[in-house]
PDB file of C-alpha atoms in Angstrom:
ATOM      1  CA  MET A 125      -4.933 -10.649 -31.543  1.00 67.00           C
ATOM      2  CA  THR A 126      -4.955 -14.429 -31.356  1.00 77.00           C
ATOM      3  CA  LEU A 127      -5.271 -16.837 -28.445  1.00 82.00           C
ATOM      4  CA  GLU A 128      -1.748 -18.057 -29.183  1.00 81.00           C
ATOM      5  CA  GLU A 129      -0.381 -14.525 -28.745  1.00 81.00           C
ATOM      6  CA  VAL A 130      -2.177 -14.197 -25.418  1.00 87.00           C
ATOM      7  CA  LYS A 131      -0.729 -17.519 -24.238  1.00 88.00           C
ATOM      8  CA  GLU A 132       2.811 -16.534 -25.249  1.00 88.00           C
ATOM      9  CA  ALA A 133       2.466 -13.160 -23.547  1.00 89.00           C
ATOM     10  CA  PHE A 134       1.129 -14.718 -20.349  1.00 91.00           C
ATOM     11  CA  LYS A 135       3.985 -17.233 -20.319  1.00 89.00           C
ATOM     12  CA  ALA A 136       6.402 -14.312 -20.395  1.00 89.00           C
ATOM     13  CA  ALA A 137       4.454 -12.111 -17.975  1.00 88.00           C
ATOM     14  CA  TRP A 138       3.464 -14.453 -15.158  1.00 88.00           C
ATOM     15  CA  PRO A 139       6.764 -14.208 -13.193  1.00 86.00           C
ATOM     16  CA  ILE A 140       6.407 -10.408 -13.261  1.00 86.00           C
ATOM     17  CA  MET A 141       2.780 -10.671 -12.162  1.00 88.00           C
ATOM     18  CA  VAL A 142       3.682 -12.836  -9.173  1.00 86.00           C
ATOM     19  CA  GLY A 143       6.382 -10.378  -8.159  1.00 82.00           C
ATOM     20  CA  TYR A 144       3.970  -7.471  -8.452  1.00 84.00           C
ATOM     21  CA  ILE A 145       1.627  -9.098  -5.942  1.00 85.00           C
ATOM     22  CA  VAL A 146       4.444  -9.081  -3.387  1.00 79.00           C
ATOM     23  CA  LEU A 147       5.426  -5.477  -4.190  1.00 81.00           C
ATOM     24  CA  GLY A 148       1.980  -4.054  -4.964  1.00 84.00           C
ATOM     25  CA  LEU A 149       0.219  -5.000  -1.727  1.00 85.00           C
ATOM     26  CA  PRO A 150       2.702  -3.141   0.559  1.00 82.00           C
ATOM     27  CA  CYS A 151       2.605  -0.161  -1.805  1.00 85.00           C
ATOM     28  CA  GLY A 152      -1.180   0.038  -1.445  1.00 87.00           C
ATOM     29  CA  ILE A 153      -0.906  -0.281   2.327  1.00 85.00           C
ATOM     30  CA  LEU A 154       1.635   2.554   2.433  1.00 83.00           C
ATOM     31  CA  CYS A 155      -0.628   4.741   0.311  1.00 86.00           C
ATOM     32  CA  ALA A 156      -3.484   4.122   2.753  1.00 86.00           C
ATOM     33  CA  ALA A 157      -1.183   4.995   5.660  1.00 82.00           C
ATOM     34  CA  ALA A 158      -0.361   8.272   3.914  1.00 82.00           C
ATOM     35  CA  GLY A 159      -4.063   9.138   3.810  1.00 84.00           C
ATOM     36  CA  MET A 160      -4.897   8.239   0.217  1.00 87.00           C
ATOM     37  CA  ASP A 161      -8.363   6.923  -0.588  1.00 89.00           C
ATOM     38  CA  VAL A 162      -8.918   3.793  -2.654  1.00 91.00           C
ATOM     39  CA  TRP A 163      -9.965   5.793  -5.722  1.00 92.00           C
ATOM     40  CA  MET A 164      -6.751   7.830  -5.518  1.00 90.00           C
ATOM     41  CA  VAL A 165      -4.639   4.678  -5.426  1.00 90.00           C
ATOM     42  CA  ALA A 166      -6.632   3.197  -8.318  1.00 91.00           C
ATOM     43  CA  LEU A 167      -6.181   6.349 -10.381  1.00 90.00           C
ATOM     44  CA  MET A 168      -2.466   6.490  -9.647  1.00 88.00           C
ATOM     45  CA  GLY A 169      -2.014   2.811 -10.532  1.00 86.00           C
ATOM     46  CA  ALA A 170      -3.837   3.304 -13.828  1.00 85.00           C
ATOM     47  CA  LEU A 171      -2.226   6.572 -14.967  1.00 85.00           C
ATOM     48  CA  PHE A 172       1.121   6.622 -13.158  1.00 83.00           C
ATOM     49  CA  TYR A 173       2.709   3.213 -13.636  1.00 81.00           C
ATOM     50  CA  SER A 174       5.964   3.388 -11.707  1.00 80.00           C
ATOM     51  CA  GLY A 175       6.797   1.058  -8.842  1.00 76.00           C
ATOM     52  CA  ALA A 176       9.641   3.130  -7.438  1.00 76.00           C
ATOM     53  CA  GLY A 177       7.707   6.357  -7.971  1.00 80.00           C
ATOM     54  CA  GLN A 178       4.579   5.015  -6.294  1.00 84.00           C
ATOM     55  CA  TYR A 179       6.618   3.931  -3.287  1.00 80.00           C
ATOM     56  CA  MET A 180       8.308   7.328  -3.122  1.00 80.00           C
ATOM     57  CA  ILE A 181       5.117   9.390  -3.065  1.00 84.00           C
ATOM     58  CA  PRO A 182       3.571   8.121   0.215  1.00 81.00           C
ATOM     59  CA  ASN A 183       6.937   7.751   1.938  1.00 75.00           C
ATOM     60  CA  MET A 184       8.097  11.267   1.102  1.00 79.00           C
ATOM     61  CA  TRP A 185       4.682  12.654   1.990  1.00 80.00           C
ATOM     62  CA  MET A 186       4.729  11.001   5.432  1.00 76.00           C
ATOM     63  CA  ALA A 187       8.280  12.264   5.910  1.00 74.00           C
ATOM     64  CA  GLY A 188       7.008  15.837   5.496  1.00 77.00           C
ATOM     65  CA  ASN A 189       8.633  16.624   2.148  1.00 77.00           C
ATOM     66  CA  PRO A 190       7.032  19.450   0.115  1.00 81.00           C
ATOM     67  CA  ILE A 191       5.038  18.555  -2.996  1.00 83.00           C
ATOM     68  CA  SER A 192       7.623  20.232  -5.236  1.00 82.00           C
ATOM     69  CA  ALA A 193      10.384  17.979  -3.871  1.00 79.00           C
ATOM     70  CA  ILE A 194       8.195  14.891  -4.314  1.00 82.00           C
ATOM     71  CA  VAL A 195       7.361  15.773  -7.930  1.00 84.00           C
ATOM     72  CA  LEU A 196      10.959  16.540  -8.843  1.00 81.00           C
ATOM     73  CA  SER A 197      12.331  13.440  -7.075  1.00 78.00           C
ATOM     74  CA  VAL A 198       9.840  11.102  -8.739  1.00 82.00           C
ATOM     75  CA  THR A 199      10.503  12.734 -12.115  1.00 82.00           C
ATOM     76  CA  LEU A 200      14.246  12.253 -11.686  1.00 77.00           C
ATOM     77  CA  VAL A 201      13.853   8.588 -10.773  1.00 75.00           C
ATOM     78  CA  ASN A 202      11.603   7.970 -13.779  1.00 79.00           C
ATOM     79  CA  THR A 203      13.984   9.486 -16.331  1.00 77.00           C
ATOM     80  CA  ARG A 204      15.330   5.968 -16.784  1.00 74.00           C
ATOM     81  CA  GLN A 205      12.184   5.222 -18.777  1.00 77.00           C
ATOM     82  CA  MET A 206      13.605   7.299 -21.624  1.00 78.00           C
ATOM     83  CA  LEU A 207      16.539   4.908 -21.855  1.00 77.00           C
ATOM     84  CA  TYR A 208      14.168   1.939 -21.940  1.00 79.00           C
ATOM     85  CA  GLY A 209      12.203   3.527 -24.766  1.00 79.00           C
ATOM     86  CA  ALA A 210      15.355   4.286 -26.734  1.00 79.00           C
ATOM     87  CA  SER A 211      16.560   0.685 -26.371  1.00 79.00           C
ATOM     88  CA  LEU A 212      13.241  -0.814 -27.486  1.00 82.00           C
ATOM     89  CA  SER A 213      12.550   1.609 -30.328  1.00 82.00           C
ATOM     90  CA  GLN A 214      14.677  -0.438 -32.721  1.00 83.00           C
ATOM     91  CA  PHE A 215      12.075  -3.226 -32.571  1.00 82.00           C
ATOM     92  CA  CYS A 216       9.067  -0.989 -33.263  1.00 83.00           C
ATOM     93  CA  GLY A 217       9.796  -0.023 -36.854  1.00 79.00           C
ATOM     94  CA  THR A 218       6.895  -1.909 -38.448  1.00 78.00           C
ATOM     95  CA  ALA A 219       4.350  -1.309 -35.661  1.00 79.00           C
ATOM     96  CA  GLY A 220       1.685   1.373 -35.838  1.00 83.00           C
ATOM     97  CA  LYS A 221       2.047   4.626 -33.913  1.00 83.00           C
ATOM     98  CA  PHE A 222      -0.849   3.920 -31.550  1.00 85.00           C
ATOM     99  CA  LEU A 223       0.495   0.458 -30.704  1.00 83.00           C
ATOM    100  CA  THR A 224       4.024   1.784 -30.236  1.00 85.00           C
ATOM    101  CA  PHE A 225       2.842   4.656 -28.034  1.00 86.00           C
ATOM    102  CA  ASN A 226       0.935   2.363 -25.691  1.00 84.00           C
ATOM    103  CA  PHE A 227       3.832  -0.072 -25.562  1.00 84.00           C
ATOM    104  CA  GLY A 228       6.321   2.648 -24.686  1.00 83.00           C
ATOM    105  CA  ALA A 229       4.016   4.197 -22.083  1.00 83.00           C
ATOM    106  CA  SER A 230       3.612   0.929 -20.178  1.00 85.00           C
ATOM    107  CA  VAL A 231       7.232  -0.247 -19.953  1.00 86.00           C
ATOM    108  CA  THR A 232       8.689  -0.939 -16.504  1.00 83.00           C
ATOM    109  CA  ASP A 233      12.010  -2.298 -15.283  1.00 77.00           C
ATOM    110  CA  GLU A 234      10.804  -5.901 -15.254  1.00 80.00           C
ATOM    111  CA  SER A 235       8.806  -5.872 -18.495  1.00 85.00           C
ATOM    112  CA  PHE A 236      11.709  -4.131 -20.230  1.00 84.00           C
ATOM    113  CA  GLY A 237      14.053  -6.977 -19.359  1.00 82.00           C
ATOM    114  CA  VAL A 238      11.563  -9.694 -20.319  1.00 85.00           C
ATOM    115  CA  ASN A 239      10.570  -8.109 -23.635  1.00 86.00           C
ATOM    116  CA  LEU A 240      14.109  -7.121 -24.610  1.00 86.00           C
ATOM    117  CA  ALA A 241      15.314 -10.704 -24.151  1.00 83.00           C
ATOM    118  CA  ARG A 242      12.511 -12.025 -26.362  1.00 85.00           C
ATOM    119  CA  PHE A 243      13.047  -9.366 -28.995  1.00 87.00           C
ATOM    120  CA  MET A 244      16.714 -10.318 -29.131  1.00 84.00           C
ATOM    121  CA  ASN A 245      15.834 -14.002 -29.496  1.00 83.00           C
ATOM    122  CA  GLY A 246      13.450 -13.255 -32.366  1.00 80.00           C
ATOM    123  CA  ASN A 247       9.824 -14.219 -33.068  1.00 83.00           C
ATOM    124  CA  TRP A 248       8.536 -11.494 -30.739  1.00 86.00           C
ATOM    125  CA  THR A 249       6.292  -8.623 -31.743  1.00 87.00           C
ATOM    126  CA  VAL A 250       5.267  -5.279 -30.271  1.00 87.00           C
ATOM    127  CA  ARG A 251       1.748  -6.668 -29.888  1.00 89.00           C
ATOM    128  CA  LYS A 252       3.000  -9.513 -27.680  1.00 90.00           C
ATOM    129  CA  ALA A 253       5.226  -7.128 -25.760  1.00 89.00           C
ATOM    130  CA  LEU A 254       2.291  -4.794 -25.134  1.00 91.00           C
ATOM    131  CA  LEU A 255       0.250  -7.726 -23.826  1.00 92.00           C
ATOM    132  CA  VAL A 256       3.048  -8.479 -21.351  1.00 91.00           C
ATOM    133  CA  ASN A 257       2.937  -4.858 -20.195  1.00 90.00           C
ATOM    134  CA  ILE A 258      -0.863  -4.852 -19.868  1.00 92.00           C
ATOM    135  CA  MET A 259      -0.927  -8.092 -17.876  1.00 93.00           C
ATOM    136  CA  SER A 260       1.812  -6.820 -15.596  1.00 90.00           C
ATOM    137  CA  GLN A 261       0.149  -3.453 -15.037  1.00 90.00           C
ATOM    138  CA  SER A 262      -3.216  -5.103 -14.375  1.00 92.00           C
ATOM    139  CA  MET A 263      -1.693  -7.157 -11.583  1.00 92.00           C
ATOM    140  CA  TRP A 264       0.142  -4.141 -10.169  1.00 91.00           C
ATOM    141  CA  PHE A 265      -3.067  -2.092 -10.283  1.00 92.00           C
ATOM    142  CA  SER A 266      -5.091  -4.827  -8.569  1.00 93.00           C
ATOM    143  CA  SER A 267      -2.457  -5.381  -5.879  1.00 90.00           C
ATOM    144  CA  ASN A 268      -2.290  -1.647  -5.131  1.00 91.00           C
ATOM    145  CA  VAL A 269      -6.049  -1.388  -4.745  1.00 93.00           C
ATOM    146  CA  VAL A 270      -6.314  -4.497  -2.556  1.00 92.00           C
ATOM    147  CA  GLY A 271      -3.393  -3.279  -0.457  1.00 88.00           C
ATOM    148  CA  CYS A 272      -5.078   0.081   0.052  1.00 89.00           C
ATOM    149  CA  ILE A 273      -8.325  -1.601   1.105  1.00 90.00           C
ATOM    150  CA  VAL A 274      -6.423  -3.769   3.580  1.00 86.00           C
ATOM    151  CA  GLY A 275      -4.403  -0.761   4.710  1.00 82.00           C
ATOM    152  CA  THR A 276      -7.494   1.090   5.873  1.00 81.00           C
ATOM    153  CA  ALA A 277      -7.737  -1.441   8.703  1.00 78.00           C
ATOM    154  CA  ILE A 278      -4.002  -1.692   9.402  1.00 73.00           C
ATOM    155  CA  SER A 279      -1.737   0.939  10.924  1.00 70.00           C
ATOM    156  CA  VAL A 280       1.708   0.959   9.293  1.00 62.00           C
ATOM    157  CA  PRO A 281       4.475   2.528  11.448  1.00 62.00           C
ATOM    158  CA  ALA A 282       6.354   5.360   9.762  1.00 53.00           C
ATOM    159  CA  ALA A 283       9.642   3.582  10.488  1.00 59.00           C
ATOM    160  CA  LEU A 284       8.462   0.554   8.516  1.00 60.00           C
ATOM    161  CA  ALA A 285       7.476   2.782   5.616  1.00 54.00           C
ATOM    162  CA  SER A 286      10.925   4.348   5.586  1.00 54.00           C
ATOM    163  CA  PHE A 287      12.524   0.912   5.643  1.00 63.00           C
ATOM    164  CA  ALA A 288      10.405  -0.188   2.668  1.00 58.00           C
ATOM    165  CA  MET A 289      11.585   2.829   0.689  1.00 55.00           C
ATOM    166  CA  THR A 290      15.209   2.253   1.656  1.00 61.00           C
ATOM    167  CA  SER A 291      14.993  -1.450   0.767  1.00 62.00           C
ATOM    168  CA  LEU A 292      13.558  -0.654  -2.656  1.00 57.00           C
ATOM    169  CA  PHE A 293      16.447   1.611  -3.575  1.00 60.00           C
ATOM    170  CA  ILE A 294      19.014  -0.796  -2.168  1.00 63.00           C
ATOM    171  CA  CYS A 295      17.594  -3.393  -4.584  1.00 62.00           C
ATOM    172  CA  LEU A 296      17.844  -0.915  -7.458  1.00 58.00           C
ATOM    173  CA  LEU A 297      21.413  -0.104  -6.449  1.00 62.00           C
ATOM    174  CA  CYS A 298      22.451  -3.765  -6.313  1.00 63.00           C
ATOM    175  CA  MET A 299      21.188  -4.245  -9.882  1.00 58.00           C
ATOM    176  CA  GLN A 300      23.555  -1.594 -11.225  1.00 59.00           C
ATOM    177  CA  LYS A 301      26.846  -2.249 -12.936  1.00 62.00           C
ATOM    178  CA  LEU A 302      29.838  -2.040 -10.612  1.00 68.00           C
ATOM    179  CA  SER A 303      32.004   0.752 -12.003  1.00 72.00           C
ATOM    180  CA  VAL A 304      33.987   3.710 -10.762  1.00 78.00           C
ATOM    181  CA  GLU A 305      31.354   6.095 -12.157  1.00 73.00           C
ATOM    182  CA  ASN A 306      28.535   4.433 -10.247  1.00 73.00           C
ATOM    183  CA  GLY A 307      30.667   4.489  -7.110  1.00 79.00           C
ATOM    184  CA  VAL A 308      31.154   8.221  -7.535  1.00 81.00           C
ATOM    185  CA  ALA A 309      27.396   8.634  -7.979  1.00 80.00           C
ATOM    186  CA  VAL A 310      26.674   6.743  -4.737  1.00 79.00           C
ATOM    187  CA  VAL A 311      29.256   8.655  -2.712  1.00 86.00           C
ATOM    188  CA  GLY A 312      28.150  11.988  -4.176  1.00 82.00           C
ATOM    189  CA  SER A 313      24.494  11.268  -3.392  1.00 81.00           C
ATOM    190  CA  VAL A 314      25.217  10.253   0.198  1.00 83.00           C
ATOM    191  CA  LEU A 315      27.400  13.302   0.820  1.00 88.00           C
ATOM    192  CA  GLY A 316      24.809  15.560  -0.790  1.00 83.00           C
ATOM    193  CA  VAL A 317      22.060  14.291   1.521  1.00 81.00           C
ATOM    194  CA  ILE A 318      24.309  14.595   4.597  1.00 87.00           C
ATOM    195  CA  VAL A 319      25.269  18.183   3.765  1.00 87.00           C
ATOM    196  CA  CYS A 320      21.624  19.121   3.175  1.00 81.00           C
ATOM    197  CA  LYS A 321      20.632  17.660   6.530  1.00 80.00           C
ATOM    198  CA  LEU A 322      23.448  19.531   8.294  1.00 85.00           C
ATOM    199  CA  VAL A 323      22.447  22.900   6.832  1.00 83.00           C
ATOM    200  CA  GLY A 324      18.757  22.371   7.534  1.00 77.00           C
ATOM    201  CA  LEU A 325      17.526  21.482   4.031  1.00 70.00           C
ATOM    202  CA  SER A 326      15.722  18.311   5.083  1.00 67.00           C
ATOM    203  CA  GLY A 327      12.851  18.667   2.589  1.00 60.00           C
ATOM    204  CA  PRO A 328      14.757  18.621  -0.714  1.00 64.00           C
ATOM    205  CA  ALA A 329      17.676  16.591   0.686  1.00 70.00           C
ATOM    206  CA  ILE A 330      16.899  13.458  -1.352  1.00 67.00           C
ATOM    207  CA  LEU A 331      16.462  15.393  -4.593  1.00 65.00           C
ATOM    208  CA  ILE A 332      19.590  17.505  -4.102  1.00 75.00           C
ATOM    209  CA  GLY A 333      21.620  14.452  -3.079  1.00 76.00           C
ATOM    210  CA  ALA A 334      20.498  12.566  -6.182  1.00 72.00           C
ATOM    211  CA  LEU A 335      21.380  15.499  -8.433  1.00 74.00           C
ATOM    212  CA  VAL A 336      24.804  15.853  -6.799  1.00 81.00           C
ATOM    213  CA  GLY A 337      25.455  12.150  -7.361  1.00 78.00           C
ATOM    214  CA  VAL A 338      24.355  12.215 -11.002  1.00 73.00           C
ATOM    215  CA  PHE A 339      26.348  15.318 -11.917  1.00 80.00           C
ATOM    216  CA  SER A 340      29.408  14.123  -9.989  1.00 81.00           C
ATOM    217  CA  ALA A 341      29.405  10.841 -11.918  1.00 77.00           C
ATOM    218  CA  LEU A 342      28.813  12.675 -15.201  1.00 76.00           C
ATOM    219  CA  ALA A 343      31.698  15.075 -14.574  1.00 82.00           C
ATOM    220  CA  PHE A 344      33.975  12.211 -13.550  1.00 80.00           C
ATOM    221  CA  SER A 345      33.063  10.219 -16.658  1.00 77.00           C
ATOM    222  CA  MET A 346      33.651  13.207 -18.965  1.00 79.00           C
ATOM    223  CA  ARG A 347      37.029  13.820 -17.368  1.00 79.00           C
ATOM    224  CA  ARG A 348      38.061  10.178 -17.849  1.00 75.00           C
ATOM    225  CA  THR A 349      36.946  10.294 -21.461  1.00 76.00           C
ATOM    226  CA  ALA A 350      38.875  13.524 -22.067  1.00 74.00           C
ATOM    227  CA  LYS A 351      42.011  11.812 -20.783  1.00 69.00           C
ATOM    228  CA  GLY A 352      41.510   9.027 -23.298  1.00 66.00           C
ATOM    229  CA  LYS A 353      40.368   6.365 -20.859  1.00 57.00           C
ATOM    230  CA  PRO A 354      37.075   4.724 -21.848  1.00 54.00           C
ATOM    231  CA  SER A 355      34.230   5.037 -19.371  1.00 51.00           C
ATOM    232  CA  GLY A 356      33.696   1.848 -17.421  1.00 50.00           C
ATOM    233  CA  ALA A 357      37.204   0.530 -18.136  1.00 44.00           C
ATOM    234  CA  THR A 358      37.576  -0.557 -14.533  1.00 43.00           C
ATOM    235  CA  ASP A 359      34.264  -2.463 -14.375  1.00 43.00           C
ATOM    236  CA  ILE A 360      34.482  -5.509 -12.163  1.00 37.00           C
ATOM    237  CA  LYS A 361      31.259  -7.450 -12.631  1.00 39.00           C
ATOM    238  CA  VAL A 362      27.526  -7.123 -12.943  1.00 36.00           C
ATOM    239  CA  VAL A 363      25.480  -7.740  -9.820  1.00 36.00           C
ATOM    240  CA  SER A 364      22.117  -9.317 -10.541  1.00 33.00           C
TER     241      SER A 364
END
């Protein structure tokens, strides 16, 4: 590893790092509000690197959801990482297994976009991409820990925690491609949650709603394909 590689990686990673300060501090505060100790937050930030997942855990816990629902919901949200790995695997052919494993294990939404763009432009290596991931995770880890320390002296209202969770997923939703399939997924998810609430299944409502949305969109897409109409043919634009 050369100093030039470190400089190039930092140049690519610093916007992500700044963003992670803004997102990581509230996440640490929420974890403290949920009753997590600093060492728990540090361990989670080091071993479970998922912004959306780490926001979900304290929010769902404070909302009274069972552990099984939390685990399944977080797992479902993080399945997108498999798609990231599949997209980036084409650039890892000449890299060693250990390097590739660590690179794949530390990919997030933001680092995926930054590294993919540089891979496509050329003159980018898995080593540089891994450095971007490490720098980003280090900032996320530090922000979580500092937020938790601050959170021990600050009381965060449950309503504010719920709003933070809702805001996060609204941002994720706005980044998606506008298509009929995604619209079906949104409507299916909302209806699934509403039905669960009406029948008294408040605990697993989020998980069941998400599954209903995913399978509704999948069934709709398969039906369109069977009729000979390509999926996404009615796309309007991409919201960024």
